[in-house]
mmCIF file of C-alpha atoms in Angstrom:
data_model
loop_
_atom_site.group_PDB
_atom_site.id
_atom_site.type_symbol
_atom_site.label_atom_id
_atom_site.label_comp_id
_atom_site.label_asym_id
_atom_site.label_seq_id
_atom_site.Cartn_x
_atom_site.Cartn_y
_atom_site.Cartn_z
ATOM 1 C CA UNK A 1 6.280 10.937 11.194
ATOM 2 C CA UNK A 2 7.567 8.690 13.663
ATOM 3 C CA UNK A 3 10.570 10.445 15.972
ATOM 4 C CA UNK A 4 13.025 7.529 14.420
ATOM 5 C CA UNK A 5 11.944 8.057 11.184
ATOM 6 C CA UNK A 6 12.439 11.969 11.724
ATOM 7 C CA UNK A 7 16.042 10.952 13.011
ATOM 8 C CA UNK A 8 16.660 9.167 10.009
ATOM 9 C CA UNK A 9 15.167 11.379 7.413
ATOM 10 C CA UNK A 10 16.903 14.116 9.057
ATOM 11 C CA UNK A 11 20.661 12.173 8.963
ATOM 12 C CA UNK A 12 19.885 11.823 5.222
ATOM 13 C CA UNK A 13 19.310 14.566 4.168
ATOM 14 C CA UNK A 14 22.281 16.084 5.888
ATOM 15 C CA UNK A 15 24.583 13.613 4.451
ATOM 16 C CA UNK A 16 22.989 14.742 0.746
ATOM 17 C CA UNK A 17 23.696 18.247 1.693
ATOM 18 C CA UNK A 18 27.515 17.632 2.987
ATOM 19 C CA UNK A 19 27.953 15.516 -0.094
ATOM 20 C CA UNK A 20 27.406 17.914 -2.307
ATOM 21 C CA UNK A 21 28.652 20.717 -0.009
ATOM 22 C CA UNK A 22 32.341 18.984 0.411
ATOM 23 C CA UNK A 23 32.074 15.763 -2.510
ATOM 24 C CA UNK A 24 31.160 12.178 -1.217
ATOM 25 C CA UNK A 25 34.910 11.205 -0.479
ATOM 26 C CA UNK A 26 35.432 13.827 1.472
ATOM 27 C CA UNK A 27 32.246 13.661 3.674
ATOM 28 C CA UNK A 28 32.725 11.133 6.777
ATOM 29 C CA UNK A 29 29.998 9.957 9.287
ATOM 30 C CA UNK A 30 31.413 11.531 12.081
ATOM 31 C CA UNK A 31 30.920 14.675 10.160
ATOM 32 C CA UNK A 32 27.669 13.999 9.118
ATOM 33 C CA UNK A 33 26.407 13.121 12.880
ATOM 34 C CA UNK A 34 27.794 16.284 13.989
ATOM 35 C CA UNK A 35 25.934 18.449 11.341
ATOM 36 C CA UNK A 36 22.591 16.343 12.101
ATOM 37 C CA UNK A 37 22.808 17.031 15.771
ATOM 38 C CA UNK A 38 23.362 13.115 16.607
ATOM 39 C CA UNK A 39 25.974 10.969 18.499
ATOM 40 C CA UNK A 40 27.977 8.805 15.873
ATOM 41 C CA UNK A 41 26.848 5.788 16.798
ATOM 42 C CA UNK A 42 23.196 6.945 16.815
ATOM 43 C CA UNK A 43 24.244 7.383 13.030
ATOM 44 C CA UNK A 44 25.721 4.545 12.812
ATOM 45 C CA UNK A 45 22.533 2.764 14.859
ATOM 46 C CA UNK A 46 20.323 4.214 11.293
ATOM 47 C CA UNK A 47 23.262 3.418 8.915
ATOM 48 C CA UNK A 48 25.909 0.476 9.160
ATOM 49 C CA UNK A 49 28.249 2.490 6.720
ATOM 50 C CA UNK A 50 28.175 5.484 4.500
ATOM 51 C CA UNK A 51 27.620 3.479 1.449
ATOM 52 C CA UNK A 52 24.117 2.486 3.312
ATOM 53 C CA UNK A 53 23.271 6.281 3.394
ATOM 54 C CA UNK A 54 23.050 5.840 -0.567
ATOM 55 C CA UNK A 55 19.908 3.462 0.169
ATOM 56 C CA UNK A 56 18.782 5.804 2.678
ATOM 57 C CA UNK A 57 18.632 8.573 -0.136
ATOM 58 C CA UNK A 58 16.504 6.085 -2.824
ATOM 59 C CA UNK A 59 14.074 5.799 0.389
ATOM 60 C CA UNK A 60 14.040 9.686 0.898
ATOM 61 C CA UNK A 61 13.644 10.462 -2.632
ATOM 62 C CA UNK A 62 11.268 8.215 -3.057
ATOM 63 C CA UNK A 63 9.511 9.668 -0.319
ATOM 64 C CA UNK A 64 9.367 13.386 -1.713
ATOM 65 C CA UNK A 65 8.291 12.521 -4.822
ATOM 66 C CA UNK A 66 5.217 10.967 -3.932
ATOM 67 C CA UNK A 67 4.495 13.871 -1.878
ATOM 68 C CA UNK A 68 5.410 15.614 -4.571
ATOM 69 C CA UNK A 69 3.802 14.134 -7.961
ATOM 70 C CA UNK A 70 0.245 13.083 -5.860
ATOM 71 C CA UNK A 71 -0.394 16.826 -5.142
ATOM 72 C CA UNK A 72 0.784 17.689 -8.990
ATOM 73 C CA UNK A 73 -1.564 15.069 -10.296
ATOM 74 C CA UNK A 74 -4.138 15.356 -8.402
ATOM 75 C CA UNK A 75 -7.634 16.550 -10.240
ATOM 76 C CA UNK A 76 -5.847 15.781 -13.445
ATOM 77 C CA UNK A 77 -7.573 12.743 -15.622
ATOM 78 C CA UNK A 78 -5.379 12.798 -18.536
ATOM 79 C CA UNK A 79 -3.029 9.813 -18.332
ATOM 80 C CA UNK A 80 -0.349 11.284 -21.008
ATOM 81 C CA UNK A 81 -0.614 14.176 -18.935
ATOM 82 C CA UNK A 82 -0.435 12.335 -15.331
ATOM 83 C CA UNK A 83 2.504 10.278 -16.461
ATOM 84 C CA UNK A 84 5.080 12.936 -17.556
ATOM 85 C CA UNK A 85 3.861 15.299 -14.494
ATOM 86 C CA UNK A 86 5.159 11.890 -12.578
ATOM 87 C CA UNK A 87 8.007 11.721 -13.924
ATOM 88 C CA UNK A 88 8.983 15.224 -14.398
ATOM 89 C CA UNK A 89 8.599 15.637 -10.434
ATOM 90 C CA UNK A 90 10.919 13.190 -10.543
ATOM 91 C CA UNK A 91 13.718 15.264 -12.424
ATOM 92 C CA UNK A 92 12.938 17.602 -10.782
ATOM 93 C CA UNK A 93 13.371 16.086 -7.082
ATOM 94 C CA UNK A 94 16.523 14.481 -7.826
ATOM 95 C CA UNK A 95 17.549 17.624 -9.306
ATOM 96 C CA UNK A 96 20.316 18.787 -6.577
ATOM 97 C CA UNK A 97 21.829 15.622 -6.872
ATOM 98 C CA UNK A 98 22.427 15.639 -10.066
ATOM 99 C CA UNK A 99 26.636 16.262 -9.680
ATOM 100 C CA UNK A 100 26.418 12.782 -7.446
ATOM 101 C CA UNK A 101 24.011 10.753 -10.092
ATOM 102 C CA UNK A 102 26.999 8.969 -11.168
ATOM 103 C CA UNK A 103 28.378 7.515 -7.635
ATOM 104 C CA UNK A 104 25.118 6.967 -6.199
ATOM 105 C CA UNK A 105 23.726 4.949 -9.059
ATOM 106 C CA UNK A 106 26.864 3.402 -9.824
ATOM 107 C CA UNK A 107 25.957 0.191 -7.451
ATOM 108 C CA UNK A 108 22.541 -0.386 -9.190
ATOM 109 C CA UNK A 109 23.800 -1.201 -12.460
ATOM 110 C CA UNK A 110 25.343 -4.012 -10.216
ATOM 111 C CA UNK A 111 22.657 -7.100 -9.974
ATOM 112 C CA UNK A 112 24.369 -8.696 -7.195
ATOM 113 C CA UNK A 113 24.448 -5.158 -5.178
ATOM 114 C CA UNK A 114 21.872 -4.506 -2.281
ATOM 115 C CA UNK A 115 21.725 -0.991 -3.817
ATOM 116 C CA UNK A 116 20.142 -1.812 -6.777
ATOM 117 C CA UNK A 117 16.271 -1.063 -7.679
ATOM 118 C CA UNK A 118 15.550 -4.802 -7.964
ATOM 119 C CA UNK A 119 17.401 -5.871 -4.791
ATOM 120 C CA UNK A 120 15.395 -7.112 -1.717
ATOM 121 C CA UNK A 121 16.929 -4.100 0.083
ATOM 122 C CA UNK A 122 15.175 -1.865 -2.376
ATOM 123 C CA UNK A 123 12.054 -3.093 -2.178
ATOM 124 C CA UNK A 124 9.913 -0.509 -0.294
ATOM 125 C CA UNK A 125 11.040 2.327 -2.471
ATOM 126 C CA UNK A 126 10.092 0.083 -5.689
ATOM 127 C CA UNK A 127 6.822 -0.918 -4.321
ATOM 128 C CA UNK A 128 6.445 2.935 -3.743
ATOM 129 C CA UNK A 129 7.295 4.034 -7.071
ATOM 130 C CA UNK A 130 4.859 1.097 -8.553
ATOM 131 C CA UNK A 131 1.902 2.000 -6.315
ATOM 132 C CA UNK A 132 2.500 5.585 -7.569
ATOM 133 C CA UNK A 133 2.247 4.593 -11.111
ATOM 134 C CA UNK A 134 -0.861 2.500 -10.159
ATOM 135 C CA UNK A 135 -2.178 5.638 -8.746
ATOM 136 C CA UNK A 136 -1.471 7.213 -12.202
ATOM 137 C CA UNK A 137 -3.467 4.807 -14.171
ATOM 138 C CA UNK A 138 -6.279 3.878 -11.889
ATOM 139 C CA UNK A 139 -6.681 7.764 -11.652
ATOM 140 C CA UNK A 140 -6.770 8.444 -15.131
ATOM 141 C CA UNK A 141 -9.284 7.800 -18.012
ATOM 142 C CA UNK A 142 -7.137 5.348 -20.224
ATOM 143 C CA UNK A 143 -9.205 2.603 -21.917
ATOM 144 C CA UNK A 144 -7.032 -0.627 -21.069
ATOM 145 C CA UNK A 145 -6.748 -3.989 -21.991
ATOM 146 C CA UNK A 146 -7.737 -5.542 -18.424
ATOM 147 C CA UNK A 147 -4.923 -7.976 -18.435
ATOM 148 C CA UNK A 148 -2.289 -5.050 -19.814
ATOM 149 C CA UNK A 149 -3.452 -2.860 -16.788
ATOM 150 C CA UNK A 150 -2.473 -5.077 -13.876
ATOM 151 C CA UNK A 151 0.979 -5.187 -15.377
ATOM 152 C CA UNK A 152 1.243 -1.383 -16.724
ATOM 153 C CA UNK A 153 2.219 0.014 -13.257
ATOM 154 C CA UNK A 154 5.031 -2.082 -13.030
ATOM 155 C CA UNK A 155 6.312 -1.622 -16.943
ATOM 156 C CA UNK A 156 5.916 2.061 -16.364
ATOM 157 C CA UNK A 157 8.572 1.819 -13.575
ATOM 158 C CA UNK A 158 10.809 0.327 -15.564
ATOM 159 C CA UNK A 159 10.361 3.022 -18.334
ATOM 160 C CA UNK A 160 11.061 5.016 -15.214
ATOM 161 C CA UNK A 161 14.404 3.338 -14.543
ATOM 162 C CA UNK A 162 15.409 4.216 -18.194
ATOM 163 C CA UNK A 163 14.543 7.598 -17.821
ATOM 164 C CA UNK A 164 16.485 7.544 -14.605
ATOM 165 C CA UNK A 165 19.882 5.927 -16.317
ATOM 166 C CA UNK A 166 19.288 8.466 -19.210
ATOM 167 C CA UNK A 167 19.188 11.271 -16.232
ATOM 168 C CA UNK A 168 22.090 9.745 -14.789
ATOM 169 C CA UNK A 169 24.665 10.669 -17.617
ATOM 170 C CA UNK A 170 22.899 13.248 -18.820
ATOM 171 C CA UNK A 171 25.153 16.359 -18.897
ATOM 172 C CA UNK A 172 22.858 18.538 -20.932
ATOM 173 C CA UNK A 173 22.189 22.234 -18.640
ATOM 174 C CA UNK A 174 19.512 21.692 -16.329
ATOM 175 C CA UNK A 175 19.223 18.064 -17.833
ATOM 176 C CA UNK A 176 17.379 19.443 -20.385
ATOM 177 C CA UNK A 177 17.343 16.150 -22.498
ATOM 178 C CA UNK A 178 16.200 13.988 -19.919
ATOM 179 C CA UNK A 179 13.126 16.685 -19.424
ATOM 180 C CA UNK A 180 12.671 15.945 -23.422
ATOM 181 C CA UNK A 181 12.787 12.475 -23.541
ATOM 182 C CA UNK A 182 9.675 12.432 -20.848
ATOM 183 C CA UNK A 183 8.135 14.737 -23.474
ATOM 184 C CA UNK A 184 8.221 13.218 -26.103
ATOM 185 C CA UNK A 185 8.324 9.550 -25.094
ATOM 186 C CA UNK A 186 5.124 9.661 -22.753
ATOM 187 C CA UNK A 187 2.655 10.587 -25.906
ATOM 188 C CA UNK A 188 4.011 7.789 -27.692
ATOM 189 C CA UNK A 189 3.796 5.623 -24.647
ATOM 190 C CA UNK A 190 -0.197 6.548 -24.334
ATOM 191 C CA UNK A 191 -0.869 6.088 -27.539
ATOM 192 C CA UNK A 192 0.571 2.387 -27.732
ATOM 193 C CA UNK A 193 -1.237 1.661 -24.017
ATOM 194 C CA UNK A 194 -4.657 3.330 -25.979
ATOM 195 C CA UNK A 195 -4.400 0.713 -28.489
ATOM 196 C CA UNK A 196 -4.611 -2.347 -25.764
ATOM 197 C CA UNK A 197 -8.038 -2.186 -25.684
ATOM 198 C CA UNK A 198 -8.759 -2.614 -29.416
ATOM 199 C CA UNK A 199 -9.005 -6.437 -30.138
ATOM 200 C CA UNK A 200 -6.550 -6.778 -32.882
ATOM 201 C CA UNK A 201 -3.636 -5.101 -30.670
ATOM 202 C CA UNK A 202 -4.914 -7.391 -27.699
ATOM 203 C CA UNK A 203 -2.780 -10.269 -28.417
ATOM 204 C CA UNK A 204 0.356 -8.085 -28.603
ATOM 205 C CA UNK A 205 -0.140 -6.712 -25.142
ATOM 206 C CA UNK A 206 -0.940 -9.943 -23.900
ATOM 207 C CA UNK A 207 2.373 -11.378 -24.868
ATOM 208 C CA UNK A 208 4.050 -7.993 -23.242
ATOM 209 C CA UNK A 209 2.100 -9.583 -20.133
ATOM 210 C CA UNK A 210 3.251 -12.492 -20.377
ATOM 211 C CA UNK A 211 6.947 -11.712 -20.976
ATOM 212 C CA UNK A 212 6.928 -9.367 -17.859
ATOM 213 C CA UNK A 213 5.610 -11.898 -15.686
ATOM 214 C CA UNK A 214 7.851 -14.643 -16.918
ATOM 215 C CA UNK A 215 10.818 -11.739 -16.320
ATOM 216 C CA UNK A 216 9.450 -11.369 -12.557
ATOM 217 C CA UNK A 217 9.695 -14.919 -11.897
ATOM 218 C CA UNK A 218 12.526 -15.756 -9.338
ATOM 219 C CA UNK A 219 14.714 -19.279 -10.027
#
């Protein structure tokens, strides 16, 4: 990793840490500088405002759990299986920042915000996340509809945004309903992208296609 990118990982994850430490309100960049070791304006040189750190935490998480879910998946074929290992590494990732789900997703929900998942801003985490679930199909033995699978990667983010805005006001111990929703959706999930390949289900998934890529189209 790049020294800058080190310096920026590093501010990060401090500001996580003092956010949870002292609350988000409470936490200020000066502190946060001093904790990481930088000058303030080196901080603010990485991050315009504190509120910018919250992008800087998508990017970081993001980060981890590829790390994370490629090792997990990796010598595993089973795409049911590959899929909730994903997304379970997920939970589990964003686990200690559970108590701030609320403030930092807050601004997503938002489509005009830069902080949400389908903002410009946002765009190299999403591309991450999709290029992960590519790697969980490509790597897997599904039988596919070809047209379904250049779209699936993409529609299993978004089941993976839903999971996340279940997560995020989920106040079950340990988020234990979030862990079985992944459960118990994913089978059902495998099952219906199974049944792309047989010709009488074809013309469904072709219309899911269709309707995604008319949804990604930009006015």
């Amino acid at each position: 990793m790049a020294k800058s990118e080190e310096t920026r990982s590093l501010i990060v994850t401090t500001a996580m840490r003092l956010f949870i430490e002292n609350g988000y309100d409470r936490t200020t960049m000066r502190a946060i500088a001093a904790e990481a070791g930088v000058s303030v304006g080196n901080a603010y040189y990485y991050f315009s405002s504190k509120e910018q750190l919250i992008q800087g935490f998508y990017d970081e998480i993001a980060r981890q759990h590829l790390d994370a879910a490629h090792a997990r998946i990796d010598g595993e074929s089973a795409f049911a299986a590959r899929l909730k290992t994903v997304l379970l590494c997920w939970l589990d990732v964003a686990a200690p920042y559970h108590r701030f789900g609320t403030q930092f997703f807050v601004n997503a929900a938002d489509p005009e915000s830069p902080l949400s998942p389908f903002s410009d801003d946002s765009s190299a985490a999403r591309e991450a996340s999709i290029g992960l679930m590519r790697d969980v199909v490509d790597g897997s033995d599904v039988k596919l509809d070809p047209e379904l699978r250049t779209q699936l990667p993409e529609l299993l983010w978004l089941y993976q945004m839903g999971v996340v805005l279940y997560w995020v006001h989920d106040r079950s111990a340990g988020t234990k309903r979030s862990r079985m929703l992944v459960e118990r959706s994913v089978p059902l999930i495998a099952r219906l992208a199974a049944l792309s390949r047989l010709r009488v289900f074809r013309p469904v998934s072709r219309e899911i296609v269709d309707l995604i890529q008319d949804l990604a189209k930009r006015d």
